[in-house]
Amino acid sequence: MQRLLSLLLFSFFCCFLEATAQQPQGRFLTDSIEVGKPFQYALSFRHSSQVDVFFPDTSTDFQPFQVIKLEYFPTETTSSGSLDSAIYTLVTFDLNKTQTLEVPVWALTGRDCTAVYSQMDSIRLRELISPEALDTLHLQTDTQIVPLRRQPNFPFMLLVSLLILMIGTGIYLLFGESITKQWELFLMFRRNQEFVKNFARLTRDVSGVKGIDNVEKAVILWKKYLQRLERKPYATYTTKEITDNLSNNQLAEALKSIDSLIYGGLASFNTADSLNILREVALQSYRHRRIEIAQATPASSRTYQKSSQNDR
C-alpha cells in the first residue's frame, strides 16, 4: 500500500514537471524601435493538452511598454501537446537605449494557477539624432510674426442681435406711437423746407424770358405739395375745383391772375404777389396739418401714416 502511494505521488510530480517544464517563448518581431511608433511582440506557449493556460490581456503591466492592440490565435493541439500564441502591438515612450520585456502566462494545475514567465527579450531604441550631431547643430530663430485671420464669433453675434431686437421691441412698445409721430413731423418739416426752397428758386425771376415757364412749374410744384398735405388730387384739379376746396378769396384772385399769365400771356405787375399768396396758403396748410398730427390719437396717427405712405 505504501509503495502504491509513493508511485502515485511520483507520477503526479512527473505530470506537474511536464506541465511546468515548458517555458513561454516571447520575442520582438523587429530589432529596433522608435519612440511613439507601434511595433509587435509575439508570445507562444506549448503545454500539455490537459492544462488550461491564460495569456496576459491589455490590463497586464508590460512596463516600459504599453499595449495598444492584442490578437489571439486558436489553440493548435497535436500528439506532442497544445500550442497557444498571441501577438501584442506595443508602443514605448521610454528613452533607454535598450529595453527588455518578459511576460507571464498562467497555467491552471488543479486548484492552483501558476505564473510561468517567458524568457527575457531585448530591443534597441533607434536614435534619429546622434549625440555627436547635437554638438554641430545650430538652431536658427524665426521671429517673423504671422498675422492670423480673425474668426467671426457667431454665438456672440447672435446674442448681440437678440439683445438689440429685445431692446428695440421694448422701446417700440413703450414709445412706438410717439416715435412714429415725431418721425412723421420730421418728414413733413423736411418736405416743407424742400418745397420753400424750390418754390423760391422758381419764383425768383418771373419777368424774364423764362418767366411764364417758371410760373407754370411753380404752380405745378405748389399743387403737388398741397396734394401730399391734404391727401386730395390737387395736381389734377382745375382752378375752380381748387377754390371750391380752399375757400380763400385772395387765393381765387391769385390763381386767376396766374392763369391769365400762363394761358393768355397777359403779364401783370402783381404776379409775384399772387405767387406769394400760393406760398402762404401752402405754409398755412402745412402748419394746420402739423397741429392735427401732434394732437392726433394713436389710431388716427396710424391712419395718417398709412395715407402718407400711399401718397408717396
Short mmCIF file of C-alpha atoms in Angstrom, two decimals:
data_model
loop_
_atom_site.label_atom_id
_atom_site.label_comp_id
_atom_site.label_asym_id
_atom_site.label_seq_id
_atom_site.Cartn_x
_atom_site.Cartn_y
_atom_site.Cartn_z
CA MET A 1 0.00 0.00 0.00
CA GLN A 2 2.78 2.40 0.88
CA ARG A 3 4.60 1.52 -2.33
CA LEU A 4 1.49 2.20 -4.36
CA LEU A 5 1.08 5.60 -2.69
CA SER A 6 4.68 6.53 -3.47
CA LEU A 7 4.19 5.52 -7.09
CA LEU A 8 1.13 7.75 -7.37
CA LEU A 9 2.92 10.75 -5.87
CA PHE A 10 5.85 10.24 -8.22
CA SER A 11 3.52 10.05 -11.23
CA PHE A 12 1.73 13.25 -10.14
CA PHE A 13 5.06 15.04 -9.71
CA CYS A 14 6.19 13.93 -13.14
CA CYS A 15 2.97 15.24 -14.65
CA PHE A 16 3.44 18.52 -12.83
CA LEU A 17 7.01 18.84 -14.06
CA GLU A 18 5.85 18.05 -17.59
CA ALA A 19 3.20 20.78 -17.37
CA THR A 20 5.54 23.43 -15.99
CA ALA A 21 8.79 22.45 -17.61
CA GLN A 22 7.84 24.25 -20.84
CA GLN A 23 8.61 28.00 -20.85
CA PRO A 24 6.63 30.55 -22.90
CA GLN A 25 8.51 31.88 -25.90
CA GLY A 26 8.35 35.66 -26.29
CA ARG A 27 10.28 37.76 -28.79
CA PHE A 28 10.09 41.12 -30.54
CA LEU A 29 9.34 40.96 -34.26
CA THR A 30 11.79 43.77 -35.00
CA ASP A 31 15.29 44.55 -33.79
CA SER A 32 14.85 48.31 -33.23
CA ILE A 33 12.03 50.70 -32.44
CA GLU A 34 11.27 54.44 -32.36
CA VAL A 35 9.63 56.44 -29.61
CA GLY A 36 5.85 56.60 -30.06
CA LYS A 37 5.71 54.23 -33.05
CA PRO A 38 3.88 50.87 -32.71
CA PHE A 39 5.73 47.55 -33.01
CA GLN A 40 4.83 43.89 -32.39
CA TYR A 41 5.75 41.27 -29.80
CA ALA A 42 4.95 37.56 -30.32
CA LEU A 43 4.20 35.20 -27.42
CA SER A 44 3.67 31.43 -27.70
CA PHE A 45 3.42 28.59 -25.17
CA ARG A 46 3.50 24.85 -25.82
CA HIS A 47 1.97 22.85 -22.96
CA SER A 48 0.10 19.70 -22.12
CA SER A 49 -3.34 19.49 -23.62
CA GLN A 50 -4.66 18.67 -20.16
CA VAL A 51 -3.56 22.04 -18.75
CA ASP A 52 -5.50 25.29 -19.24
CA VAL A 53 -3.41 28.40 -19.76
CA PHE A 54 -4.23 32.10 -19.68
CA PHE A 55 -2.35 34.72 -21.66
CA PRO A 56 -1.98 38.29 -20.34
CA ASP A 57 -4.50 40.83 -21.62
CA THR A 58 -4.24 44.59 -22.10
CA SER A 59 -4.60 45.23 -18.36
CA THR A 60 -1.31 43.43 -17.63
CA ASP A 61 1.71 45.59 -16.81
CA PHE A 62 4.09 45.48 -19.80
CA GLN A 63 6.47 48.16 -18.49
CA PRO A 64 8.21 50.00 -20.06
CA PHE A 65 5.78 49.30 -22.90
CA GLN A 66 2.07 49.96 -23.38
CA VAL A 67 -0.31 47.56 -25.10
CA ILE A 68 -2.46 49.19 -27.79
CA LYS A 69 -3.68 46.03 -29.57
CA LEU A 70 -3.94 42.29 -28.86
CA GLU A 71 -4.55 39.43 -31.32
CA TYR A 72 -5.10 35.82 -30.14
CA PHE A 73 -4.76 32.74 -32.33
CA PRO A 74 -6.73 29.46 -31.97
CA THR A 75 -5.12 26.69 -29.93
CA GLU A 76 -3.34 24.05 -32.02
CA THR A 77 -3.32 20.58 -30.41
CA THR A 78 -1.18 17.65 -31.63
CA SER A 79 0.17 14.48 -30.10
CA SER A 80 3.05 16.46 -28.62
CA GLY A 81 0.72 18.89 -26.80
CA SER A 82 -1.14 22.17 -27.34
CA LEU A 83 0.22 25.46 -28.69
CA ASP A 84 -1.28 28.85 -27.78
CA SER A 85 0.03 32.05 -29.31
CA ALA A 86 -0.74 35.77 -29.49
CA ILE A 87 0.71 38.92 -30.98
CA TYR A 88 0.79 42.16 -28.97
CA THR A 89 1.09 45.58 -30.60
CA LEU A 90 3.13 47.76 -28.24
CA VAL A 91 4.40 51.30 -28.05
CA THR A 92 7.05 52.89 -25.86
CA PHE A 93 7.90 56.39 -24.70
CA ASP A 94 10.90 55.34 -22.66
CA LEU A 95 14.25 56.81 -23.73
CA ASN A 96 16.51 53.97 -22.57
CA LYS A 97 18.68 52.70 -25.40
CA THR A 98 17.97 49.03 -24.61
CA GLN A 99 14.59 47.92 -23.29
CA THR A 100 13.65 44.41 -22.14
CA LEU A 101 10.41 42.50 -21.60
CA GLU A 102 9.27 39.26 -20.05
CA VAL A 103 5.58 38.44 -19.63
CA PRO A 104 3.76 35.81 -17.58
CA VAL A 105 1.50 33.02 -18.76
CA TRP A 106 -0.75 31.43 -16.14
CA ALA A 107 -1.14 27.64 -16.09
CA LEU A 108 -4.09 26.13 -14.22
CA THR A 109 -2.96 22.98 -12.37
CA GLY A 110 -5.59 21.52 -10.10
CA ARG A 111 -6.77 24.26 -7.81
CA ASP A 112 -3.74 26.43 -8.27
CA CYS A 113 -2.82 28.91 -11.03
CA THR A 114 0.93 29.19 -11.59
CA ALA A 115 2.58 32.06 -13.45
CA VAL A 116 5.26 30.99 -15.88
CA TYR A 117 7.37 33.81 -17.34
CA SER A 118 8.75 33.92 -20.84
CA GLN A 119 12.45 34.28 -21.46
CA MET A 120 13.59 37.90 -21.42
CA ASP A 121 13.95 39.54 -24.81
CA SER A 122 15.52 42.92 -25.50
CA ILE A 123 15.07 45.55 -28.18
CA ARG A 124 17.10 48.59 -29.15
CA LEU A 125 15.76 52.14 -29.32
CA ARG A 126 16.65 53.69 -32.66
CA GLU A 127 18.26 57.12 -32.30
CA LEU A 128 17.23 59.53 -35.04
CA ILE A 129 19.77 62.16 -33.98
CA SER A 130 23.12 61.02 -32.70
CA PRO A 131 24.64 62.75 -29.65
CA GLU A 132 27.69 63.72 -31.74
CA ALA A 133 25.49 65.58 -34.21
CA LEU A 134 23.90 67.65 -31.45
CA ASP A 135 27.16 69.49 -30.86
CA THR A 136 27.29 70.63 -34.51
CA LEU A 137 23.67 71.72 -34.85
CA HIS A 138 22.90 75.43 -34.74
CA LEU A 139 19.32 76.42 -34.15
CA GLN A 140 18.01 79.25 -36.28
CA THR A 141 15.48 81.62 -34.76
CA ASP A 142 12.46 82.80 -36.70
CA THR A 143 10.74 85.73 -35.05
CA GLN A 144 8.60 86.77 -38.02
CA ILE A 145 5.07 87.50 -36.84
CA VAL A 146 2.40 85.75 -38.88
CA PRO A 147 -0.96 87.57 -38.82
CA LEU A 148 -3.90 85.35 -38.04
CA ARG A 149 -7.25 85.78 -39.74
CA ARG A 150 -9.90 86.75 -37.23
CA GLN A 151 -12.68 84.24 -36.91
CA PRO A 152 -16.22 85.61 -36.55
CA ASN A 153 -17.78 84.83 -33.19
CA PHE A 154 -21.19 83.69 -34.41
CA PRO A 155 -22.65 82.84 -30.95
CA PHE A 156 -21.69 86.29 -29.66
CA MET A 157 -23.09 87.98 -32.78
CA LEU A 158 -26.35 86.06 -32.38
CA LEU A 159 -26.55 87.04 -28.71
CA VAL A 160 -25.97 90.72 -29.51
CA SER A 161 -28.59 90.59 -32.30
CA LEU A 162 -31.17 89.06 -29.96
CA LEU A 163 -30.35 91.65 -27.29
CA ILE A 164 -30.74 94.52 -29.77
CA LEU A 165 -34.02 93.02 -31.02
CA MET A 166 -35.38 92.74 -27.48
CA ILE A 167 -34.35 96.30 -26.60
CA GLY A 168 -35.80 97.64 -29.85
CA THR A 169 -39.08 95.77 -29.29
CA GLY A 170 -39.31 97.11 -25.75
CA ILE A 171 -38.66 100.68 -26.89
CA TYR A 172 -41.26 100.39 -29.63
CA LEU A 173 -43.89 99.00 -27.26
CA LEU A 174 -43.26 101.84 -24.80
CA PHE A 175 -42.59 104.76 -27.14
CA GLY A 176 -43.56 103.46 -30.58
CA GLU A 177 -46.52 105.79 -31.14
CA SER A 178 -44.58 108.83 -30.01
CA ILE A 179 -41.55 107.92 -32.12
CA THR A 180 -43.73 107.35 -35.18
CA LYS A 181 -45.45 110.70 -34.69
CA GLN A 182 -42.16 112.57 -34.29
CA TRP A 183 -40.79 110.86 -37.38
CA GLU A 184 -43.80 111.94 -39.43
CA LEU A 185 -43.40 115.51 -38.18
CA PHE A 186 -39.73 115.42 -39.11
CA LEU A 187 -40.51 114.17 -42.63
CA MET A 188 -43.14 116.92 -43.02
CA PHE A 189 -40.60 119.52 -41.92
CA ARG A 190 -38.04 118.27 -44.43
CA ARG A 191 -40.59 118.26 -47.28
CA ASN A 192 -41.71 121.76 -46.34
CA GLN A 193 -38.14 123.04 -46.37
CA GLU A 194 -37.61 121.46 -49.78
CA PHE A 195 -40.85 123.00 -51.10
CA VAL A 196 -39.98 126.50 -49.84
CA LYS A 197 -36.50 126.25 -51.37
CA ASN A 198 -37.68 125.07 -54.80
CA PHE A 199 -40.65 127.46 -54.88
CA ALA A 200 -38.39 130.41 -54.10
CA ARG A 201 -35.96 129.35 -56.86
CA LEU A 202 -38.75 129.18 -59.45
CA THR A 203 -40.38 132.47 -58.44
CA ARG A 204 -37.15 134.43 -58.20
CA ASP A 205 -37.47 135.64 -61.81
CA VAL A 206 -40.98 135.72 -63.29
CA SER A 207 -40.50 138.63 -65.66
CA GLY A 208 -37.64 137.37 -67.80
CA VAL A 209 -37.52 135.12 -70.83
CA LYS A 210 -38.37 132.01 -68.80
CA GLY A 211 -40.88 133.86 -66.59
CA ILE A 212 -44.02 132.08 -67.82
CA ASP A 213 -42.26 128.68 -67.74
CA ASN A 214 -41.06 129.29 -64.16
CA VAL A 215 -44.54 130.37 -63.05
CA GLU A 216 -46.09 127.22 -64.56
CA LYS A 217 -43.52 124.98 -62.83
CA ALA A 218 -44.10 126.82 -59.54
CA VAL A 219 -47.86 126.22 -59.75
CA ILE A 220 -47.32 122.50 -60.51
CA LEU A 221 -44.93 122.24 -57.53
CA TRP A 222 -47.47 124.02 -55.31
CA LYS A 223 -50.30 121.66 -56.39
CA LYS A 224 -48.22 118.52 -55.73
CA TYR A 225 -47.18 119.79 -52.32
CA LEU A 226 -50.81 120.52 -51.37
CA GLN A 227 -51.81 117.09 -52.67
CA ARG A 228 -49.39 115.44 -50.26
CA LEU A 229 -50.50 117.59 -47.34
CA GLU A 230 -54.26 117.48 -47.87
CA ARG A 231 -54.41 113.99 -49.42
CA LYS A 232 -56.50 115.30 -52.31
CA PRO A 233 -55.64 115.17 -56.05
CA TYR A 234 -54.84 118.87 -56.41
CA ALA A 235 -52.47 118.10 -59.27
CA THR A 236 -55.48 117.24 -61.46
CA TYR A 237 -57.81 119.95 -60.16
CA THR A 238 -58.77 122.98 -62.17
CA THR A 239 -58.65 126.46 -60.70
CA LYS A 240 -62.37 126.33 -59.87
CA GLU A 241 -62.03 122.96 -58.14
CA ILE A 242 -59.11 124.24 -56.07
CA THR A 243 -61.00 127.34 -54.95
CA ASP A 244 -64.03 125.17 -54.09
CA ASN A 245 -61.86 123.09 -51.75
CA LEU A 246 -59.87 126.03 -50.39
CA SER A 247 -62.30 128.86 -49.65
CA ASN A 248 -59.92 131.80 -49.85
CA ASN A 249 -60.81 134.94 -51.84
CA GLN A 250 -57.20 136.03 -52.21
CA LEU A 251 -56.26 132.57 -53.48
CA ALA A 252 -59.02 132.69 -56.11
CA GLU A 253 -57.83 136.08 -57.43
CA ALA A 254 -54.21 134.90 -57.38
CA LEU A 255 -54.99 131.76 -59.39
CA LYS A 256 -56.99 133.75 -61.97
CA SER A 257 -54.09 136.16 -62.37
CA ILE A 258 -51.62 133.29 -62.81
CA ASP A 259 -53.90 131.52 -65.33
CA SER A 260 -54.10 134.72 -67.38
CA LEU A 261 -50.32 134.81 -67.48
CA ILE A 262 -49.81 131.11 -68.34
CA TYR A 263 -52.63 130.58 -70.84
CA GLY A 264 -53.15 134.12 -72.19
CA GLY A 265 -49.67 135.57 -71.93
CA LEU A 266 -51.13 138.59 -70.09
CA ALA A 267 -48.35 139.80 -67.86
CA SER A 268 -49.27 141.51 -64.62
CA PHE A 269 -47.36 143.53 -62.08
CA ASN A 270 -48.92 141.53 -59.23
CA THR A 271 -47.72 138.11 -60.45
CA ALA A 272 -45.11 137.96 -57.69
CA ASP A 273 -47.81 138.85 -55.12
CA SER A 274 -50.05 136.09 -56.49
CA LEU A 275 -47.25 133.55 -56.15
CA ASN A 276 -46.61 134.72 -52.58
CA ILE A 277 -50.30 134.07 -51.82
CA LEU A 278 -49.90 130.49 -53.12
CA ARG A 279 -46.85 130.11 -50.93
CA GLU A 280 -48.67 131.39 -47.83
CA VAL A 281 -51.62 129.06 -48.49
CA ALA A 282 -49.21 126.10 -48.66
CA LEU A 283 -47.47 127.15 -45.43
CA GLN A 284 -50.79 127.64 -43.69
CA SER A 285 -51.89 124.14 -44.77
CA TYR A 286 -48.57 122.77 -43.52
CA ARG A 287 -48.97 124.34 -40.08
CA HIS A 288 -52.55 123.13 -39.83
CA ARG A 289 -51.51 119.57 -40.70
CA ARG A 290 -48.70 119.58 -38.12
CA ILE A 291 -51.17 120.58 -35.42
CA GLU A 292 -53.50 117.76 -36.45
CA ILE A 293 -50.73 115.15 -36.26
CA ALA A 294 -49.40 116.47 -32.94
CA GLN A 295 -52.86 116.30 -31.36
CA ALA A 296 -53.97 113.09 -33.10
CA THR A 297 -54.78 109.91 -31.17
CA PRO A 298 -52.61 106.82 -31.89
CA ALA A 299 -55.28 105.33 -34.19
CA SER A 300 -55.65 108.48 -36.27
CA SER A 301 -51.90 108.89 -36.35
CA ARG A 302 -51.56 105.42 -37.83
CA THR A 303 -54.26 106.24 -40.40
CA TYR A 304 -52.40 109.35 -41.45
CA GLN A 305 -49.13 107.46 -41.67
CA LYS A 306 -50.68 104.85 -43.97
CA SER A 307 -52.26 107.52 -46.18
CA SER A 308 -48.99 109.44 -46.35
CA GLN A 309 -47.14 106.32 -47.48
CA ASN A 310 -49.75 105.73 -50.19
CA ASP A 311 -49.30 109.30 -51.46
CA ARG A 312 -45.60 108.67 -51.93
#
